[in-house]
mmCIF file of C-alpha atoms in Angstrom:
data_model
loop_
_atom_site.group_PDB
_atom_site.id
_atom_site.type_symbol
_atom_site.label_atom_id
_atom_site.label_comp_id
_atom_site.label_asym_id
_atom_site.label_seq_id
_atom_site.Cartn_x
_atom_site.Cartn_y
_atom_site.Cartn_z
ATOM 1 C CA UNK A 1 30.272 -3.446 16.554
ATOM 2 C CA UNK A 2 29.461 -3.874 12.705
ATOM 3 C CA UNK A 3 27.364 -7.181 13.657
ATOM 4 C CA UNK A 4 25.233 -5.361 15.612
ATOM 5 C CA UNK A 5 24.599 -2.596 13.196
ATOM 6 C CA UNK A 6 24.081 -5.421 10.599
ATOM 7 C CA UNK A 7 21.370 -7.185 13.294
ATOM 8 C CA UNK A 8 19.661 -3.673 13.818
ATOM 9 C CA UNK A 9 19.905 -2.589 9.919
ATOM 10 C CA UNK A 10 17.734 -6.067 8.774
ATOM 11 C CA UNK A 11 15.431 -5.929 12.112
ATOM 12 C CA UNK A 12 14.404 -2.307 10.897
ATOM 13 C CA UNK A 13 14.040 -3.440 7.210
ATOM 14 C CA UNK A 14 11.488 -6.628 8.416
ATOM 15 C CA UNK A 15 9.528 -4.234 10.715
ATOM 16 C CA UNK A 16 9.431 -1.993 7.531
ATOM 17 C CA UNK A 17 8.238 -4.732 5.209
ATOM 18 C CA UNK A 18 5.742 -5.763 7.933
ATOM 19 C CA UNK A 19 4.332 -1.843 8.271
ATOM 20 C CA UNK A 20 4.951 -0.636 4.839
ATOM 21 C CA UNK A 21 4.581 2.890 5.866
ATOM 22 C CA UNK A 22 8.216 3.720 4.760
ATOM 23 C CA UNK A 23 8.958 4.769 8.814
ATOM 24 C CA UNK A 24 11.339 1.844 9.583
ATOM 25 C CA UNK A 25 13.299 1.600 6.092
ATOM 26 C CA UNK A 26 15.422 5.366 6.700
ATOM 27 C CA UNK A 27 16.328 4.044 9.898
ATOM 28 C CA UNK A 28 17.634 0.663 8.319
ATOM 29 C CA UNK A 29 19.585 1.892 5.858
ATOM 30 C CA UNK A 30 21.325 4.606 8.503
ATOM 31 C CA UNK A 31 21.939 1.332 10.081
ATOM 32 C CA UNK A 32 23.471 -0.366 7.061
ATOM 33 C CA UNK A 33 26.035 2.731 6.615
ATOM 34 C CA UNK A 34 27.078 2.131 10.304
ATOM 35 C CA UNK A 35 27.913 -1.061 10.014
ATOM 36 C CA UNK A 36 29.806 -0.608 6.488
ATOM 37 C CA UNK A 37 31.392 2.678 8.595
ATOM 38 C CA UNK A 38 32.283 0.239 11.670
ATOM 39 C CA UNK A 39 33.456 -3.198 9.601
ATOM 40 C CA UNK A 40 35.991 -0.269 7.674
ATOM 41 C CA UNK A 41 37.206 0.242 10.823
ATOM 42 C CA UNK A 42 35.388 3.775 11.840
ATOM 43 C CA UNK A 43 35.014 4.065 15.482
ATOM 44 C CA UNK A 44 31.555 3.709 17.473
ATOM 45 C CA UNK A 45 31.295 7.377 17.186
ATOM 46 C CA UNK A 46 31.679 7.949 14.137
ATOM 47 C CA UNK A 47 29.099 4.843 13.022
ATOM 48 C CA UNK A 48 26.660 6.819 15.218
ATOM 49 C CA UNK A 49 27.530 9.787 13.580
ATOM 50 C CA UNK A 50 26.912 8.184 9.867
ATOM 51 C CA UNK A 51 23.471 6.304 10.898
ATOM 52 C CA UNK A 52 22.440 10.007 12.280
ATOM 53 C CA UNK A 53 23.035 11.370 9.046
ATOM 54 C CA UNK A 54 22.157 9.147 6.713
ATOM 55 C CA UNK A 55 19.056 8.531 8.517
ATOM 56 C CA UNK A 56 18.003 11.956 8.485
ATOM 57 C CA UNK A 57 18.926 12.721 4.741
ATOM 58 C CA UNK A 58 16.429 9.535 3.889
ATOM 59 C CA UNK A 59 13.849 10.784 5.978
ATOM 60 C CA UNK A 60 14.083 14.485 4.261
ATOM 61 C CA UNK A 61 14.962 13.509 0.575
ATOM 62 C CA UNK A 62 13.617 9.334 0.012
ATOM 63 C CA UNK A 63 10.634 9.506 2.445
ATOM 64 C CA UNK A 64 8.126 11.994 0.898
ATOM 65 C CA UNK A 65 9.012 10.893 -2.947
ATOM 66 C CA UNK A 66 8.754 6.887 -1.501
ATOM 67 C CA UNK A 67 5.109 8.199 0.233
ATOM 68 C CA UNK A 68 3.952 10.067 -2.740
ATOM 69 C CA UNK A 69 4.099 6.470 -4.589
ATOM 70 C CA UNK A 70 2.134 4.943 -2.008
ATOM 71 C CA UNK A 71 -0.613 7.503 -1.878
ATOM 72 C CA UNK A 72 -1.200 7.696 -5.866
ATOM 73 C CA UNK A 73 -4.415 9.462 -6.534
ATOM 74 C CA UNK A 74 -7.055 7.064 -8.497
ATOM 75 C CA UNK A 75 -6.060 8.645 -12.077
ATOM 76 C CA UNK A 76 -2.367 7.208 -11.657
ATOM 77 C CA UNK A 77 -2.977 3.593 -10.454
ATOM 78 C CA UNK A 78 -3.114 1.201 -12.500
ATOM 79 C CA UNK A 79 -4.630 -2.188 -13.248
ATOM 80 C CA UNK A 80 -7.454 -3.622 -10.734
ATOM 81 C CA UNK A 81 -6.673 -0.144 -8.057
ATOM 82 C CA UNK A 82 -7.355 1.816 -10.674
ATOM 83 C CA UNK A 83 -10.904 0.976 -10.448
ATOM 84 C CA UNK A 84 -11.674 1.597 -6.993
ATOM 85 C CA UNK A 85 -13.841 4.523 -6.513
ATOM 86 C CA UNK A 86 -15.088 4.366 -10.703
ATOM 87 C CA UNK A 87 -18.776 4.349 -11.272
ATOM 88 C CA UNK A 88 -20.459 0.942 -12.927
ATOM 89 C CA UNK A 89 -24.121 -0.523 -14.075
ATOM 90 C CA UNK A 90 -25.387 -3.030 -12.197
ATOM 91 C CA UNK A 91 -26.130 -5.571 -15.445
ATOM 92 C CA UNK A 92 -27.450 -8.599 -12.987
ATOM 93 C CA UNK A 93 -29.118 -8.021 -9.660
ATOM 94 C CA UNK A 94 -26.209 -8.139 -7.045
ATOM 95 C CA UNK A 95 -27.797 -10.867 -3.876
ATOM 96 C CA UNK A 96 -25.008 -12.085 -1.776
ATOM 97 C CA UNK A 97 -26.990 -14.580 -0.339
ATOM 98 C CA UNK A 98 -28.062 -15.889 -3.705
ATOM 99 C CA UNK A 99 -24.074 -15.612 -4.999
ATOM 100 C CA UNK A 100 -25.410 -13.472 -8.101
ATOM 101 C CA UNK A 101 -24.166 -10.197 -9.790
ATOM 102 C CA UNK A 102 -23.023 -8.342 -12.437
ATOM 103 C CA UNK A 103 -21.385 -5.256 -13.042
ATOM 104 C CA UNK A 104 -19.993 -3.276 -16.045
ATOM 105 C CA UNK A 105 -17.381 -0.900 -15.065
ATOM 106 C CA UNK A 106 -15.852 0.905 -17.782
ATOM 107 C CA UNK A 107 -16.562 -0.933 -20.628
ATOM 108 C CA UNK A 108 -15.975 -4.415 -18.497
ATOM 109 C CA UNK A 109 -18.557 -6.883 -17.333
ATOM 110 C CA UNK A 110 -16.729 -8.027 -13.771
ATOM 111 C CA UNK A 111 -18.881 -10.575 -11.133
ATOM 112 C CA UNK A 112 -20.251 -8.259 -8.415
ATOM 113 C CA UNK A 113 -20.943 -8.348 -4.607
ATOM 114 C CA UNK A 114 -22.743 -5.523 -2.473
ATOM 115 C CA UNK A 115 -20.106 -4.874 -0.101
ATOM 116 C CA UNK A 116 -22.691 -4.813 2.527
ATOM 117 C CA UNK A 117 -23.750 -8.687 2.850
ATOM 118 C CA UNK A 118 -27.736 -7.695 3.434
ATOM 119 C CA UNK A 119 -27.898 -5.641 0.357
ATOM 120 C CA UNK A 120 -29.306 -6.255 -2.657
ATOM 121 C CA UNK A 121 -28.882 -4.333 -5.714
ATOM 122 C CA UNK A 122 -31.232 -4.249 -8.349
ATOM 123 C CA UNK A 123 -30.476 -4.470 -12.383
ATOM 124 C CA UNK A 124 -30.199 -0.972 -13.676
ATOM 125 C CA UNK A 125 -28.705 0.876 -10.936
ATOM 126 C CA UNK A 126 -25.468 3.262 -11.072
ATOM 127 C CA UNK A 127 -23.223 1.524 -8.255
ATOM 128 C CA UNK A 128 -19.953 3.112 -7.138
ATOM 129 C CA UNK A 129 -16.551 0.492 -6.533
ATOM 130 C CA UNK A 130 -15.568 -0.029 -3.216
ATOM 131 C CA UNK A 131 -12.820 -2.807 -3.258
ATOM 132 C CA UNK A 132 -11.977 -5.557 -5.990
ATOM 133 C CA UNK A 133 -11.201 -8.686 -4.435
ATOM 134 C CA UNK A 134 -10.131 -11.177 -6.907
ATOM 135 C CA UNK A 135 -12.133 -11.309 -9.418
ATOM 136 C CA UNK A 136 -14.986 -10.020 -8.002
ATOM 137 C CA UNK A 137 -15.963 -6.279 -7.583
ATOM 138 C CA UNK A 138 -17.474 -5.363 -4.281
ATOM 139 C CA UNK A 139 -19.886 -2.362 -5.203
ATOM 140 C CA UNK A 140 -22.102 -0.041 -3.404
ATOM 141 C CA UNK A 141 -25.148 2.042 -4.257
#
């Protein structure tokens, strides 16, 4: 019976990784206890009886700490996230078609693309950050 607690424990976790909404992972580690409860020698009940619980006391305690992390307001991300939504000056006029732009966001010059293709954003304008994608922030008016 362990095995197939052990199967259903790392199917959950790769659905997890593949969803990363922190839904799947309570349910794979409830499955992990069963099959530790099951290879000691527990009986299907009470494996069923520990993936209950420990599922549920991951979904009340881990999940909302685990989704606070993933929904970090702008002030608390770091690096290139912690841009998105920031305010820049459009140093260059931004032409995607032309593969030109330049934007200074917080003290940094960065390569710049409108984020819609047709537009074109002249030198002087306040431009807000939509996405950064590399190296290259993708801006709109």
């Amino acid at each position: 019976m362990w095995v197939w607690w052990t199967i259903a424990a790392v199917a959950l976790a790769v659905g997890e990784m593949a969803i990363m909404g922190f839904f799947l992972a309570p349910f794979a580690g409830g499955a992990l206890v069963a099959a530790i409860f099951s290879l000691l020698g527990a009986g299907a009940i009470a494996s069923t009886l520990a993936f209950a619980v420990i599922t549920a006391l991951l979904f009340l305690f881990v999940r909302p700490v685990a989704r606070r992390h993933l929904h970090q307001p702008a002030e608390m991300r770091t690096g290139t996230a912690a841009l998105i939504g920031r305010s820049g000056m459009v140093l260059e006029r931004i032409a995607n078609d032309e593969g030109v732009g330049c934007v200074k966001i917080d003290g940094e010059v960065w390569t710049a693309r409108a984020y819609d293709d047709d537009e074109v954003i002249e030198a002087g304008k306040r431009v807000q950050v939509i996405q950064i994608r590399g190296a290259t922030a993708l801006v709109s008016e």
